[in-house]
Structures are given as C-alpha cells and as structure tokens.
Amino acid sequence: MAYDPSQMMITNKFKTPASALRFLLLSALYFLLIHAANGKVHHHKFVIRSAPFTRLCSSKNILTVNGQFPGPTLKAHRGDTLVVKVYNQANYNLTIHWHGSNQVRNPWSDGPGYITQCPIKPGNMFKQIINLSTEEGTIWWHAHQGWARATVHGAFIIYPKRGHTYPFPKPHAEVPIILGEWWKEDVMEVPNVANITGRQPNTSDAYTINGQPGYLYPCSKKDTFKMNVDYGKTYLLRIINAVMEEEIFFAIANHKLTLVGKDGLYLKPIKTDYIMITPGQSMDILLEANQRSLGHYFMAARPYFSVDGARFDNTTTTALLVYNNSHKHHKKSPILPNLPPYNNTQASTIFTKKFRSLATKTHPINVPKKVDTHLLFTFSVNLLNCTHDKPCNGPFGMRFSASVNNVSLVHPANIDFLSAYYYKVPGVFEMDFPKKPKREFNYTADELPEYVLGTSPGTKVLVLEYDASVELILQGTNVLASDNHPIHLHGYTFYVVGSGFGNFDPKQDPKNYNLIDPPQETTVGLPKNGWVAIRFKANNPGMWLLHCHIERHASWGMNMVFLVKDGPTPQTQMIPPPKDLPKC
Ligand code: C2O
Ligand code: CU
C-alpha cells in the first residue's frame, strides 16, 4: 500500500494557535522521519495471537503473527520505509525486532524488551517504523521477549533500489527457506523450567524448513516443504536460521550452492556443497536447477554442535526439491545430501573463512582504518551457586549463567534502558561496562582457575562517543565448556577483519587483518575457543544490544548494551520517542 501524503493534511480545527503549531511540528517530524529515505512507504498490520498447529502427531496452540507459522514475509526496496502496527492479542508481554535493519537514529523501533522499549502488553498496539538505509538482500524479523521468537518470526526481503539490479544475474524466482525448531511442549515454558532447575533448557523435538519438519520425523511425510523448479533455471534461496538453539549445516543433494549475500549485505560469490548458518544469520544463495536424473532431491539441515557432553537435538529436517515435468522418476525415493558430522568445527571454519565483501565501485566498503576505541569482550558460560531465594539443582549442584566480560546483563523491570537514558531516570543503569576483562587469564586453556567460573549480574552499559572508530575483539573462552557463539549487534553492520583460534594476540593477529574486502555482517559466528575482530564506526546514536543469538546463552545473561552518544548536529542525533511507546 502506498503512502498518501494527503493524509498528512490538517483537517481538524484547532482551538489555540499553540496546539496547531505543535501538531504542525509533530506532523513535520513524522513526515521527515518516514520520508527521510525517500523511497516508498509500506503499511503493515501484525496481529500477534495464538493459533492451533499440528506437528509430530500432536496439536497445540503456538504464538503467531496473523495466524501464520512462519509469519508473513515483508518485502521492500532499498531505502523504503515500513510502518508496522503491531497488535498484541496474545497473553504475554511481547515485542518485535527487525533483525538486520540498522534503525538509523531510531532505536525506539528496534524492539528488544526492556532495552529500547517496554514490552507491548496484551490488548495494546505499538506502531514501529523501519527506515531502510543500506540494507539489501535478506534480513528477518522476530519476537524479542522471552522465547516467543521460536514461532514468531518471518522473512524480510529487501530488493535493490528501483531501477537498480542485483550484482548477479537475475534469478528466475526466489524462495524463502526459514529454518526453525519445534517443541512438543509449550516453548514459552521452556525458559521458566530452566530458570527453576538451573539446568540446560529442554531441547527441541524437531527442526523445520518453512514450518514443516519433513519426511524423517513421525507423522510428518505430508508435513514436508516442497520447492518446485524448472530444469535449467536459477533460483534465489533466502535462507534464514530462526532456530533458537543450534548452528545448522544445510545442503541439497547433488546440487551446488552459490552464496552471494549474508545478513542483508552482498558477498563475492562462493560456490559450496554445504553451508553453516548460525542462529540469527540469513544467507542469499543461488541454486542452479541443473540435475534431472532423479527428478527430486532432498534438502536437509541438522546441527553443527561442538560442546562436549552437552545434550542437543540431533535430528535432521528435510524438504524436497522437485523438478517440474519429470514424473516418471518420482517413484524412486529421493537421496539425502552429505552433511558434515555434527561436531565438525573444521567444516564450519572452512566455509566461514571464505566470506568477502564485493568492495566494488557500485558496492563500496568503508572499513575504519584507524581505531580510537579498542575493546575486548570475553564470552563465557558460567556457573553460579544456588541460593535460598533461588534454589536449583543444575550441574555440580549449581545453576547455569553466561556473561560478557563476566557481567550477566539483567534488565530493569519497570522501564527500558533507552527511556531511562532519554528521560534521565537515575539508578536504572551504570555506565561502567568494562572495556576489557577485569582479570585477564589464558581464556582458551584446557585447565582454568576456579575463580573464572563465576559471574556477576549487572546493568552496565558501555558508552561510545559519537563517530568513534571501534575495534572490538570477541574472545571465546573455555570456561565450563567452549562453544561457537553467534554474536549479533543491533543498530549496526560491522566489518569482520580477522578471526582465529586460541587467544587473540594483539601483536601478531592484526598483521593478518583483511582491510581490503572484509565481509560486513550483523551476526558473526565466534568460533569455539577462538576470536573474531570486528570494526565499526559508532555513527548511529542510541542504545544497542549486543548478544549471543543462541537462546539459552542469551537467557543466561550473554548480553551487553552499547550507549552511543548523540552527534553534534540534529542530523546526528537520535529522534525523540514516539507517542505510543509502550509503558511497563
Ligand atoms: Cu535477532 Cu537481538 O536479535
Ligand atoms: Cu552463545
């Protein structure tokens, strides 16, 4: 639906010139906000409500947007604006996040509960405005409160600017492939149970492709997603990992995949037999339908899981790639692709190391060459003692926790961080999040001192000056057990300039940085027992969450918040809060 400027005309009569002026100013502000990018404006209605679904031989109600699972696909062109009215008709406090959109100057519409807004209460509505800027490709949206995102998520497709083309031949058609997870139990209860016991949350019962578990699960033959193709044509797969808990290997039998974009940013094409995609990531992949001997082929997805001894859902979800007009072969059963073994870190690394930006005239990069703000964050899974008011019986009679620089983020209960900052409410957060670990240790050693096991809860934010050139080293640790952590930053895209295993070496490792064509990402897989160096310019004022996109780690506290100060001019400052911003 196109935006109609005549709606902005003043039709009311105003009693006082002051109120008329106020209205004019507000209208002008709204007008500027939604026209800043000078693309089209799309209006959408998202109604979050529960709806019955049957999977794996049983039925239950799940949270949905507009009754759909996965939810509706949003489509826009680069530079467009979306106005989404989010109605909460469910029984939970909820929010929606537009994962991979930068929300320039507008953190108010970002969505993480208690960080940039209070949740939308049942019965209420919040109008979120997404001003697209440089995003192009596939991103997605999902709930950002509790574990609601397990079923409340969908694709968000951003085409090139009108009149512009893809940096690759135009595909015949495009197909979103959303990887998800299914729990037989009520997924909203999973974190509550884990919180009481202090143990690992229950694992899922199935993975899904576009909401369907597929052939290999009980009662699921019919619940298999099918993608029809014509021989000789090329298709654009828009793959999103909306799984809560696991990184995923994905492949299609007998077919090569060509990765051309990630997280809504283009990459130099990479030909591959399989992909490793972390929770939070999205990938644009070209698929050439160039096989016909069998007529149909399985695509399959299962976890990449590298933690020794921990439980995980080790099942495999499948969908069918079906060639049109080749019925004679359909009686033969389709074949499964070769996927790397679950714990094959090498397979994950080989694929991930290939990412490169286009770095061309039409798609230039702008990686900060000089750094003025050096940060080093450790990401650990920790253990805490059970207490009187919080009894538990997790590992060693303790409870799981997780941290960034040994701080486990706890959010306020009655206000969000951003409002507290904007309205200068004291006592809600501290501004002393550590720029590096308080106590250095050999992060990735086999044997670690006992004092590194604990963590402390905190409401600390890290303050960045406007336009700071930031280099942030993400450092994995072997505390308790090392794991791959998909680290996601809200409000920004960043350049991944380096990565490796072991401890980051500030003398040697920067020598091998890629400052020529580093990939731009919004969610980066921090390798098990390794490090990643990212760079960005802190030019988007607001409060922005950084967290692990593995849900149990985030639930345990592996989150932190950046406070990026306003710049000197009105154009470099965050906009004021919308009138309908939810209250706690
Ligand atoms: Cu995909 Cu903080 O989110
Ligand atoms: Cu993690």
Coordinates of C-alpha atoms and ligand atoms in Angstrom, one line a residue:
M1 CA 0.0 0.0 0.0
A2 CA 1.5 3.3 -0.9
Y3 CA 1.7 6.2 1.4
D4 CA -0.7 9.0 0.7
P5 CA 0.6 12.4 1.6
S6 CA -2.8 13.9 1.7
Q7 CA -3.4 12.0 4.9
M8 CA -0.9 14.4 6.5
M9 CA -3.1 17.5 5.7
I10 CA -4.6 19.2 8.6
T11 CA -8.3 18.7 8.6
N12 CA -9.1 19.4 12.3
K13 CA -9.9 22.8 13.6
F14 CA -7.6 23.9 16.4
K15 CA -8.7 25.8 19.4
T16 CA -5.4 27.5 20.0
P17 CA -2.6 28.5 17.7
A18 CA -0.2 26.7 20.1
S19 CA -1.8 23.3 19.6
A20 CA -1.9 23.9 15.9
L21 CA 1.7 24.7 15.9
R22 CA 2.5 21.6 18.0
F23 CA 0.5 19.5 15.6
L24 CA 2.3 21.0 12.6
L25 CA 5.7 20.3 14.2
L26 CA 4.8 16.8 15.1
S27 CA 3.4 16.2 11.6
A28 CA 6.5 17.6 10.0
L29 CA 8.7 15.4 12.2
Y30 CA 6.7 12.3 11.3
F31 CA 6.7 13.3 7.7
L32 CA 10.5 13.8 7.8
L33 CA 11.0 10.5 9.6
I34 CA 9.1 8.4 7.1
H35 CA 10.3 10.3 4.1
A36 CA 13.9 10.7 5.1
A37 CA 15.0 7.8 2.9
N38 CA 12.8 9.0 0.1
G39 CA 11.6 5.6 -1.0
K40 CA 8.1 4.1 -0.8
V41 CA 6.2 3.7 2.5
H42 CA 4.6 0.3 3.1
H43 CA 2.0 -0.1 5.8
H44 CA 1.5 -3.5 7.5
K45 CA -0.6 -4.9 10.3
F46 CA 1.0 -7.6 12.6
V47 CA -1.5 -9.2 14.9
I48 CA 0.3 -11.5 17.4
R49 CA -2.1 -14.2 18.5
S50 CA -2.1 -17.8 19.3
A51 CA -3.3 -20.3 16.7
P52 CA -3.5 -24.2 16.6
F53 CA -0.9 -26.1 14.7
T54 CA -0.4 -29.9 14.3
R55 CA 3.1 -31.3 14.0
L56 CA 4.8 -34.6 15.0
C57 CA 1.4 -36.3 15.7
S58 CA 0.0 -33.8 18.1
S59 CA -1.7 -30.4 18.2
K60 CA -1.1 -27.3 20.3
N61 CA -1.5 -23.6 20.2
I62 CA 1.5 -21.5 19.3
L63 CA 2.1 -17.8 19.1
T64 CA 1.9 -16.5 15.6
V65 CA 1.7 -13.3 13.6
N66 CA -1.6 -13.1 11.7
G67 CA -2.1 -16.8 12.4
Q68 CA 0.9 -17.9 10.2
F69 CA 3.9 -20.0 11.0
P70 CA 6.4 -18.9 9.9
G71 CA 5.0 -15.4 9.9
P72 CA 4.3 -13.1 6.9
T73 CA 7.2 -12.1 4.6
L74 CA 7.9 -8.4 4.4
K75 CA 9.1 -7.0 1.1
A76 CA 10.5 -3.6 0.3
H77 CA 13.2 -1.9 -1.8
R78 CA 16.4 -0.4 -0.5
G79 CA 15.7 2.9 1.1
D80 CA 12.0 2.3 1.6
T81 CA 10.1 2.7 4.9
L82 CA 7.9 0.3 6.6
V83 CA 5.2 1.3 9.1
V84 CA 4.1 -1.8 11.1
K85 CA 1.3 -1.7 13.5
V86 CA 2.0 -4.5 16.0
Y87 CA -1.2 -5.6 17.9
N88 CA -0.6 -7.8 20.8
Q89 CA -3.6 -10.2 21.1
A90 CA -1.7 -12.9 23.0
N91 CA -1.5 -13.5 26.7
Y92 CA 2.2 -12.5 27.0
N93 CA 4.1 -9.2 27.0
L94 CA 5.8 -9.1 23.6
T95 CA 8.0 -7.1 21.3
I96 CA 9.1 -7.4 17.7
H97 CA 12.7 -6.8 16.4
W98 CA 13.7 -6.2 12.8
H99 CA 16.9 -8.2 12.8
G100 CA 19.5 -6.8 10.4
S101 CA 17.9 -3.4 9.9
N102 CA 20.0 -0.6 11.2
Q103 CA 17.2 1.7 12.5
V104 CA 19.3 4.8 11.9
R105 CA 18.6 7.4 14.6
N106 CA 15.5 5.4 15.6
P107 CA 16.4 2.9 18.3
W108 CA 12.8 3.3 19.6
S109 CA 11.5 0.9 16.9
D110 CA 14.3 -1.7 17.4
G111 CA 12.3 -4.0 19.7
P112 CA 14.4 -5.8 22.4
G113 CA 12.2 -5.8 25.5
Y114 CA 13.4 -3.6 28.4
I115 CA 16.3 -2.4 26.3
T116 CA 14.7 0.0 23.8
Q117 CA 11.0 -0.3 24.8
C118 CA 8.8 -1.8 27.4
P119 CA 7.0 -4.9 26.0
I120 CA 3.6 -4.4 24.4
K121 CA 1.1 -5.5 26.9
P122 CA -1.8 -7.9 25.9
G123 CA -4.5 -5.8 24.2
N124 CA -2.2 -3.0 23.2
M125 CA -0.7 -1.8 19.9
F126 CA 2.7 -0.2 19.0
K127 CA 3.4 1.3 15.7
Q128 CA 7.0 0.6 14.6
I129 CA 8.8 2.5 11.8
I130 CA 11.6 0.9 9.9
N131 CA 13.5 3.3 7.7
L132 CA 15.7 1.2 5.5
S133 CA 19.0 2.7 4.6
T134 CA 21.9 0.5 3.2
E135 CA 20.2 -2.9 3.8
E136 CA 19.9 -5.0 0.7
G137 CA 19.2 -8.7 0.5
T138 CA 17.6 -11.0 3.1
I139 CA 17.1 -10.0 6.7
W140 CA 14.3 -11.1 9.0
W141 CA 12.0 -10.1 11.9
H142 CA 11.3 -11.9 15.2
A143 CA 9.8 -11.5 18.7
H144 CA 12.4 -10.3 21.2
Q145 CA 10.8 -11.2 24.5
G146 CA 11.1 -14.5 26.3
W147 CA 11.3 -17.4 23.9
A148 CA 8.4 -16.1 21.7
R149 CA 10.7 -15.9 18.7
A150 CA 10.6 -19.7 18.4
T151 CA 7.3 -19.3 16.4
V152 CA 7.0 -15.5 16.0
H153 CA 9.4 -14.8 13.1
G154 CA 9.4 -14.3 9.3
A155 CA 11.5 -13.2 6.3
F156 CA 12.2 -9.6 5.4
I157 CA 13.3 -9.2 1.8
I158 CA 14.9 -6.0 0.6
Y159 CA 15.3 -5.6 -3.2
P160 CA 17.8 -3.2 -4.9
K161 CA 16.6 0.4 -5.3
R162 CA 14.0 0.7 -8.0
G163 CA 15.8 0.8 -11.4
H164 CA 18.8 -0.9 -10.0
T165 CA 19.8 -4.6 -10.3
Y166 CA 21.3 -7.4 -8.3
P167 CA 25.1 -7.7 -8.6
F168 CA 24.4 -11.2 -10.1
P169 CA 22.2 -12.4 -13.0
K170 CA 18.5 -12.0 -12.2
P171 CA 17.2 -15.3 -10.8
H172 CA 14.1 -16.9 -12.3
A173 CA 12.4 -16.9 -8.9
E174 CA 13.1 -16.5 -5.2
V175 CA 12.1 -18.8 -2.3
P176 CA 12.5 -18.0 1.4
I177 CA 13.8 -21.0 3.3
I178 CA 13.3 -20.5 7.0
L179 CA 15.0 -22.9 9.3
G180 CA 13.1 -23.3 12.6
E181 CA 12.6 -25.6 15.6
W182 CA 9.6 -27.3 17.1
W183 CA 8.9 -28.2 20.7
K184 CA 6.1 -30.6 21.6
E185 CA 5.8 -28.8 24.9
D186 CA 4.8 -25.1 25.2
V187 CA 8.0 -23.4 24.2
M188 CA 7.1 -20.3 26.3
E189 CA 7.5 -22.6 29.4
V190 CA 11.0 -23.9 28.4
P191 CA 13.0 -20.9 29.9
N192 CA 10.8 -20.9 33.0
V193 CA 11.6 -24.6 33.7
A194 CA 15.3 -24.0 33.1
N195 CA 15.3 -21.0 35.4
I196 CA 13.8 -23.0 38.2
T197 CA 16.1 -26.0 37.8
G198 CA 19.3 -24.1 36.9
R199 CA 19.8 -26.7 34.2
Q200 CA 20.1 -26.6 30.4
P201 CA 16.7 -25.8 28.8
N202 CA 14.9 -28.8 27.3
T203 CA 15.9 -29.4 23.7
S204 CA 13.5 -29.2 20.8
D205 CA 11.8 -32.3 19.2
A206 CA 12.4 -31.3 15.6
Y207 CA 13.8 -28.8 13.2
T208 CA 11.7 -27.4 10.5
I209 CA 12.0 -25.9 7.0
N210 CA 9.3 -23.3 6.4
G211 CA 7.4 -24.6 9.3
Q212 CA 7.5 -28.3 8.2
P213 CA 9.6 -31.0 9.9
G214 CA 9.7 -33.3 6.9
Y215 CA 9.9 -37.0 6.0
L216 CA 12.3 -38.2 8.7
Y217 CA 10.0 -37.4 11.6
P218 CA 7.0 -39.4 12.8
C219 CA 3.7 -38.4 11.2
S220 CA 5.5 -35.9 9.0
K221 CA 5.5 -37.3 5.5
K222 CA 2.8 -34.9 4.5
D223 CA 4.4 -32.1 6.5
T224 CA 7.3 -31.7 4.1
F225 CA 8.0 -28.4 2.4
K226 CA 8.3 -28.8 -1.4
M227 CA 10.0 -26.4 -3.8
N228 CA 9.2 -26.9 -7.5
V229 CA 11.8 -25.9 -10.1
D230 CA 12.2 -25.9 -13.8
Y231 CA 15.3 -27.6 -15.2
G232 CA 17.9 -25.0 -16.4
K233 CA 16.6 -22.1 -14.3
T234 CA 18.4 -20.4 -11.4
Y235 CA 16.6 -19.7 -8.1
L236 CA 17.5 -17.4 -5.3
L237 CA 17.1 -19.1 -1.9
R238 CA 16.7 -16.7 1.0
I239 CA 17.8 -18.9 3.9
I240 CA 17.2 -17.7 7.5
N241 CA 18.3 -19.5 10.6
A242 CA 15.4 -18.9 13.0
V243 CA 16.4 -21.9 15.1
M244 CA 16.6 -21.0 18.8
E245 CA 19.5 -23.2 20.0
E246 CA 21.8 -24.5 17.3
E247 CA 24.0 -23.6 14.4
I248 CA 23.0 -25.5 11.3
F249 CA 24.6 -27.3 8.4
F250 CA 22.4 -27.2 5.3
A251 CA 22.8 -28.8 1.8
I252 CA 20.9 -30.0 -1.2
A253 CA 21.6 -33.5 -2.7
N254 CA 23.5 -33.4 -6.0
H255 CA 23.4 -29.5 -6.1
K256 CA 26.0 -26.9 -5.6
L257 CA 25.1 -23.7 -3.7
T258 CA 26.4 -20.2 -4.5
L259 CA 26.4 -17.9 -1.6
V260 CA 26.0 -14.2 -2.8
G261 CA 24.9 -12.4 0.3
K262 CA 24.6 -12.6 4.1
D263 CA 22.7 -10.6 6.7
G264 CA 21.4 -8.2 4.0
L265 CA 24.8 -7.4 2.6
Y266 CA 26.4 -8.8 -0.6
L267 CA 29.4 -11.1 -0.7
K268 CA 31.7 -12.2 -3.5
P269 CA 30.1 -15.4 -4.8
I270 CA 31.2 -18.6 -3.0
K271 CA 30.5 -22.0 -4.6
T272 CA 30.0 -24.7 -1.9
D273 CA 28.4 -28.1 -1.3
Y274 CA 27.0 -27.1 2.1
I275 CA 26.6 -24.0 4.3
M276 CA 27.0 -23.5 8.1
I277 CA 24.5 -20.8 9.2
T278 CA 24.2 -19.7 12.8
P279 CA 21.0 -18.6 14.6
G280 CA 20.4 -15.0 13.6
Q281 CA 22.1 -15.2 10.2
S282 CA 20.5 -15.0 6.8
M283 CA 22.0 -16.0 3.5
D284 CA 21.2 -15.3 -0.1
I285 CA 22.0 -18.4 -2.2
L286 CA 21.8 -19.1 -5.9
L287 CA 20.7 -22.5 -6.8
E288 CA 21.0 -23.8 -10.4
A289 CA 18.4 -26.4 -11.2
N290 CA 20.8 -28.4 -13.3
Q291 CA 20.1 -32.0 -12.4
R292 CA 17.4 -34.2 -13.8
S293 CA 18.3 -37.8 -13.4
L294 CA 16.2 -38.4 -10.3
G295 CA 13.5 -35.8 -10.6
H296 CA 13.5 -34.9 -6.9
Y297 CA 16.2 -34.4 -4.3
F298 CA 16.2 -33.8 -0.5
M299 CA 17.5 -30.6 1.0
A300 CA 18.4 -31.2 4.6
A301 CA 19.5 -29.4 7.7
R302 CA 20.9 -30.6 11.0
P303 CA 23.1 -29.0 13.8
Y304 CA 26.7 -28.1 14.0
F305 CA 27.2 -28.7 17.7
S306 CA 30.6 -28.6 19.3
V307 CA 30.1 -28.7 23.0
D308 CA 31.4 -31.9 24.5
G309 CA 29.0 -33.9 26.6
A310 CA 26.0 -31.5 26.3
R311 CA 22.6 -32.5 25.1
F312 CA 21.2 -31.2 21.8
D313 CA 18.5 -32.0 19.3
N314 CA 20.4 -34.2 16.9
T315 CA 17.6 -34.8 14.4
T316 CA 17.5 -33.9 10.7
T317 CA 14.9 -31.8 8.9
T318 CA 14.3 -32.2 5.2
A319 CA 12.4 -30.6 2.3
L320 CA 12.0 -31.6 -1.3
L321 CA 13.4 -30.0 -4.4
V322 CA 11.0 -31.2 -7.1
Y323 CA 11.7 -30.8 -10.9
N324 CA 8.6 -30.0 -12.9
N325 CA 7.8 -32.4 -15.8
S326 CA 9.8 -35.4 -14.6
H327 CA 7.1 -37.5 -13.1
K328 CA 8.4 -40.8 -14.4
H329 CA 11.2 -40.7 -11.9
H330 CA 9.2 -39.8 -8.9
K331 CA 8.8 -43.4 -7.7
K332 CA 12.5 -43.6 -6.8
S333 CA 13.0 -42.3 -3.4
P334 CA 15.0 -39.0 -3.2
I335 CA 18.5 -39.1 -1.9
L336 CA 19.9 -37.1 1.1
P337 CA 22.7 -34.7 0.8
N338 CA 26.0 -35.3 2.5
L339 CA 26.2 -33.0 5.6
P340 CA 29.3 -32.6 7.7
P341 CA 29.3 -34.5 11.0
Y342 CA 27.7 -32.7 14.0
N343 CA 30.9 -31.7 15.7
N344 CA 32.9 -30.8 12.6
T345 CA 34.3 -27.4 13.5
Q346 CA 36.7 -27.6 10.6
A347 CA 33.8 -27.8 8.1
S348 CA 32.3 -24.7 9.8
T349 CA 35.6 -22.8 9.7
I350 CA 36.4 -23.7 6.0
F351 CA 33.1 -22.2 4.9
T352 CA 33.0 -19.2 7.1
K353 CA 36.6 -18.1 6.3
K354 CA 35.5 -17.6 2.6
F355 CA 33.3 -14.6 3.2
R356 CA 34.5 -11.4 1.3
S357 CA 32.7 -8.1 0.6
L358 CA 32.1 -7.1 -3.0
A359 CA 34.2 -3.9 -2.4
T360 CA 33.4 -2.6 -5.9
K361 CA 32.5 0.9 -7.2
T362 CA 28.8 0.2 -7.0
H363 CA 29.1 -1.7 -3.7
P364 CA 32.0 0.0 -1.9
I365 CA 33.1 -0.7 1.6
N366 CA 34.3 1.8 4.2
V367 CA 36.1 -0.1 6.9
P368 CA 37.7 2.1 9.6
K369 CA 41.4 2.1 9.0
K370 CA 42.3 4.0 12.2
V371 CA 40.9 2.8 15.5
D372 CA 40.4 5.1 18.5
T373 CA 38.4 2.8 20.7
H374 CA 39.8 -0.7 21.5
L375 CA 37.5 -3.2 23.2
L376 CA 38.0 -6.8 24.2
F377 CA 34.9 -8.8 25.3
T378 CA 35.1 -12.4 26.6
F379 CA 32.0 -14.7 26.1
S380 CA 31.7 -17.4 28.7
V381 CA 29.2 -19.9 30.0
N382 CA 29.4 -19.8 33.8
L383 CA 28.1 -21.4 37.0
L384 CA 26.5 -19.7 40.0
N385 CA 25.7 -21.1 43.4
C386 CA 22.1 -21.9 44.2
T387 CA 20.7 -19.6 46.8
H388 CA 18.0 -19.6 49.3
D389 CA 15.6 -17.4 47.3
K390 CA 16.7 -19.1 44.1
P391 CA 17.2 -22.8 44.8
C392 CA 18.4 -25.0 41.9
N393 CA 19.9 -28.4 41.0
G394 CA 22.0 -27.8 37.9
P395 CA 25.5 -29.1 37.2
F396 CA 27.5 -29.7 40.4
G397 CA 24.5 -28.5 42.4
M398 CA 24.8 -25.1 40.8
R399 CA 23.0 -23.1 38.1
F400 CA 24.0 -22.1 34.6
S401 CA 24.7 -18.5 33.8
A402 CA 26.5 -16.7 31.0
S403 CA 28.4 -13.4 30.6
V404 CA 30.2 -10.9 28.5
N405 CA 33.3 -9.7 30.3
N406 CA 32.0 -11.5 33.4
V407 CA 28.9 -9.4 33.5
S408 CA 25.5 -11.1 33.1
L409 CA 23.0 -8.5 31.9
V410 CA 19.9 -8.1 33.9
H411 CA 17.3 -5.7 32.6
P412 CA 15.1 -3.3 34.7
A413 CA 11.6 -4.4 35.4
N414 CA 9.7 -1.1 35.2
I415 CA 11.4 0.9 32.5
D416 CA 13.6 0.3 29.4
F417 CA 17.2 1.4 29.3
L418 CA 16.6 3.8 26.4
S419 CA 13.8 5.7 28.1
A420 CA 15.8 5.8 31.3
Y421 CA 18.6 7.4 29.3
Y422 CA 16.4 9.8 27.3
Y423 CA 14.4 11.0 30.4
K424 CA 17.5 10.9 32.6
V425 CA 15.9 8.5 35.2
P426 CA 18.6 7.7 37.7
G427 CA 19.5 4.3 39.1
V428 CA 18.5 2.2 36.1
F429 CA 21.9 1.5 34.6
E430 CA 25.6 2.2 35.2
M431 CA 28.0 3.4 32.6
D432 CA 31.0 1.4 33.5
F433 CA 30.8 -1.8 31.4
P434 CA 34.4 -3.0 31.3
K435 CA 36.3 -2.2 28.0
K436 CA 38.3 -5.4 28.6
P437 CA 38.1 -8.3 31.1
K438 CA 38.8 -7.1 34.7
R439 CA 41.1 -10.0 35.2
E440 CA 43.0 -11.4 32.2
F441 CA 43.5 -15.1 32.0
N442 CA 44.5 -17.7 29.4
Y443 CA 41.0 -17.7 28.0
T444 CA 41.2 -20.8 25.9
A445 CA 43.4 -23.0 28.1
D446 CA 42.4 -26.6 28.9
E447 CA 42.7 -26.0 32.6
L448 CA 41.3 -22.8 34.1
P449 CA 41.5 -21.4 37.6
E450 CA 38.3 -21.8 39.6
Y451 CA 37.7 -18.0 40.0
V452 CA 36.8 -17.6 36.3
L453 CA 33.8 -19.9 36.7
G454 CA 31.5 -17.3 38.4
T455 CA 29.9 -14.1 37.0
S456 CA 28.0 -11.2 38.4
P457 CA 24.7 -9.8 37.4
G458 CA 24.8 -6.2 36.2
T459 CA 23.0 -3.3 34.4
K460 CA 26.2 -1.8 33.0
V461 CA 26.3 -0.2 29.6
L462 CA 29.4 0.8 27.5
V463 CA 29.4 4.4 26.4
L464 CA 30.7 5.2 23.0
E465 CA 31.4 8.7 21.7
Y466 CA 29.6 9.6 18.5
D467 CA 31.6 8.5 15.5
A468 CA 34.2 6.6 17.5
S469 CA 36.2 4.2 15.4
V470 CA 35.7 0.9 17.2
E471 CA 37.7 -2.3 17.1
L472 CA 36.0 -5.0 19.2
I473 CA 37.7 -8.3 19.8
L474 CA 35.2 -11.0 20.5
Q475 CA 37.1 -13.6 22.6
G476 CA 35.6 -17.1 23.2
T477 CA 36.6 -18.8 26.4
N478 CA 36.9 -22.4 27.6
V479 CA 35.2 -21.6 30.9
L480 CA 33.0 -24.6 31.7
A481 CA 32.8 -25.6 28.0
S482 CA 33.7 -23.7 24.9
D483 CA 31.1 -23.3 22.2
N484 CA 30.5 -21.3 19.0
H485 CA 28.6 -18.1 19.9
P486 CA 26.7 -16.3 17.1
I487 CA 27.2 -12.7 18.3
H488 CA 24.6 -10.2 17.0
L489 CA 24.9 -6.4 17.2
H490 CA 21.7 -4.3 16.9
G491 CA 21.7 -0.9 15.1
Y492 CA 24.9 -1.6 13.1
T493 CA 26.6 -3.6 10.5
F494 CA 30.3 -4.3 11.2
Y495 CA 33.3 -5.5 9.3
V496 CA 34.8 -8.8 10.2
V497 CA 38.5 -8.0 9.8
G498 CA 40.0 -11.1 11.4
S499 CA 39.4 -14.4 13.2
G500 CA 41.3 -17.3 14.6
F501 CA 41.5 -20.0 17.2
G502 CA 43.0 -19.6 20.7
N503 CA 43.6 -16.2 22.4
F504 CA 43.7 -13.1 20.3
D505 CA 47.3 -11.9 20.0
P506 CA 47.4 -8.0 19.8
K507 CA 50.9 -8.0 18.3
Q508 CA 50.6 -10.7 15.7
D509 CA 47.0 -11.1 14.7
P510 CA 46.4 -7.5 13.4
K511 CA 49.1 -8.2 10.8
N512 CA 46.8 -10.6 9.1
Y513 CA 43.7 -8.4 9.1
N514 CA 41.7 -8.1 5.9
L515 CA 41.1 -4.4 5.4
I516 CA 40.7 -4.8 1.6
D517 CA 37.4 -6.7 1.3
P518 CA 36.3 -7.8 4.8
P519 CA 32.7 -9.1 5.0
Q520 CA 30.1 -6.9 6.5
E521 CA 27.8 -8.8 8.9
T522 CA 25.3 -8.2 11.7
T523 CA 25.7 -11.7 13.2
V524 CA 29.1 -13.3 13.3
G525 CA 29.9 -16.9 14.4
L526 CA 32.6 -16.6 17.2
P527 CA 34.4 -19.9 16.7
K528 CA 34.7 -22.4 19.5
N529 CA 37.7 -21.4 21.6
G530 CA 38.6 -18.7 19.2
W531 CA 38.3 -15.0 18.5
V532 CA 36.9 -12.5 15.9
A533 CA 37.9 -8.9 15.3
I534 CA 35.2 -6.6 14.2
R535 CA 35.3 -2.9 13.3
F536 CA 32.6 -0.3 13.0
K537 CA 32.0 3.5 13.2
A538 CA 29.8 4.4 16.1
N539 CA 27.6 6.7 14.0
N540 CA 24.2 5.5 15.0
P541 CA 23.2 7.2 18.3
G542 CA 21.0 5.2 20.7
M543 CA 21.2 2.2 22.9
W544 CA 22.0 -1.0 21.1
L545 CA 22.0 -4.6 22.3
L546 CA 24.9 -7.0 21.6
H547 CA 24.2 -10.6 22.4
C548 CA 24.6 -14.3 21.6
H549 CA 21.8 -15.5 19.4
I550 CA 21.8 -19.0 21.0
E551 CA 18.7 -18.5 23.1
R552 CA 19.9 -20.4 26.2
H553 CA 23.1 -18.3 26.3
A554 CA 21.1 -15.1 26.0
S555 CA 18.6 -16.2 28.7
W556 CA 21.6 -16.9 31.0
G557 CA 22.9 -13.3 30.5
M558 CA 25.2 -13.3 27.5
N559 CA 24.1 -9.8 26.5
M560 CA 25.5 -6.3 26.8
V561 CA 24.4 -2.8 25.8
F562 CA 26.2 0.0 23.9
L563 CA 25.2 3.6 24.6
V564 CA 26.2 5.6 21.6
K565 CA 26.1 9.3 22.3
D566 CA 24.4 11.9 20.0
G567 CA 26.5 13.7 17.5
P568 CA 26.9 17.5 17.3
T569 CA 24.2 18.2 14.7
P570 CA 20.4 17.5 14.6
Q571 CA 21.1 15.0 11.8
T572 CA 23.4 13.0 14.0
Q573 CA 21.1 12.7 17.0
M574 CA 18.5 10.2 17.8
I575 CA 14.9 11.2 17.2
P576 CA 12.5 11.7 20.1
P577 CA 10.4 8.7 21.3
P578 CA 7.1 8.0 19.6
K579 CA 4.0 9.0 21.5
D580 CA 2.7 5.4 21.6
L581 CA 6.0 3.9 23.0
P582 CA 4.7 1.1 25.4
K583 CA 4.9 1.7 29.1
C584 CA 5.9 -1.0 31.6
Ligands
C2O1 CU1 17.8 -11.5 16.2 CU2 18.7 -9.3 19.4 O1 18.2 -10.4 17.8
CU2 CU 26.4 -18.3 22.8

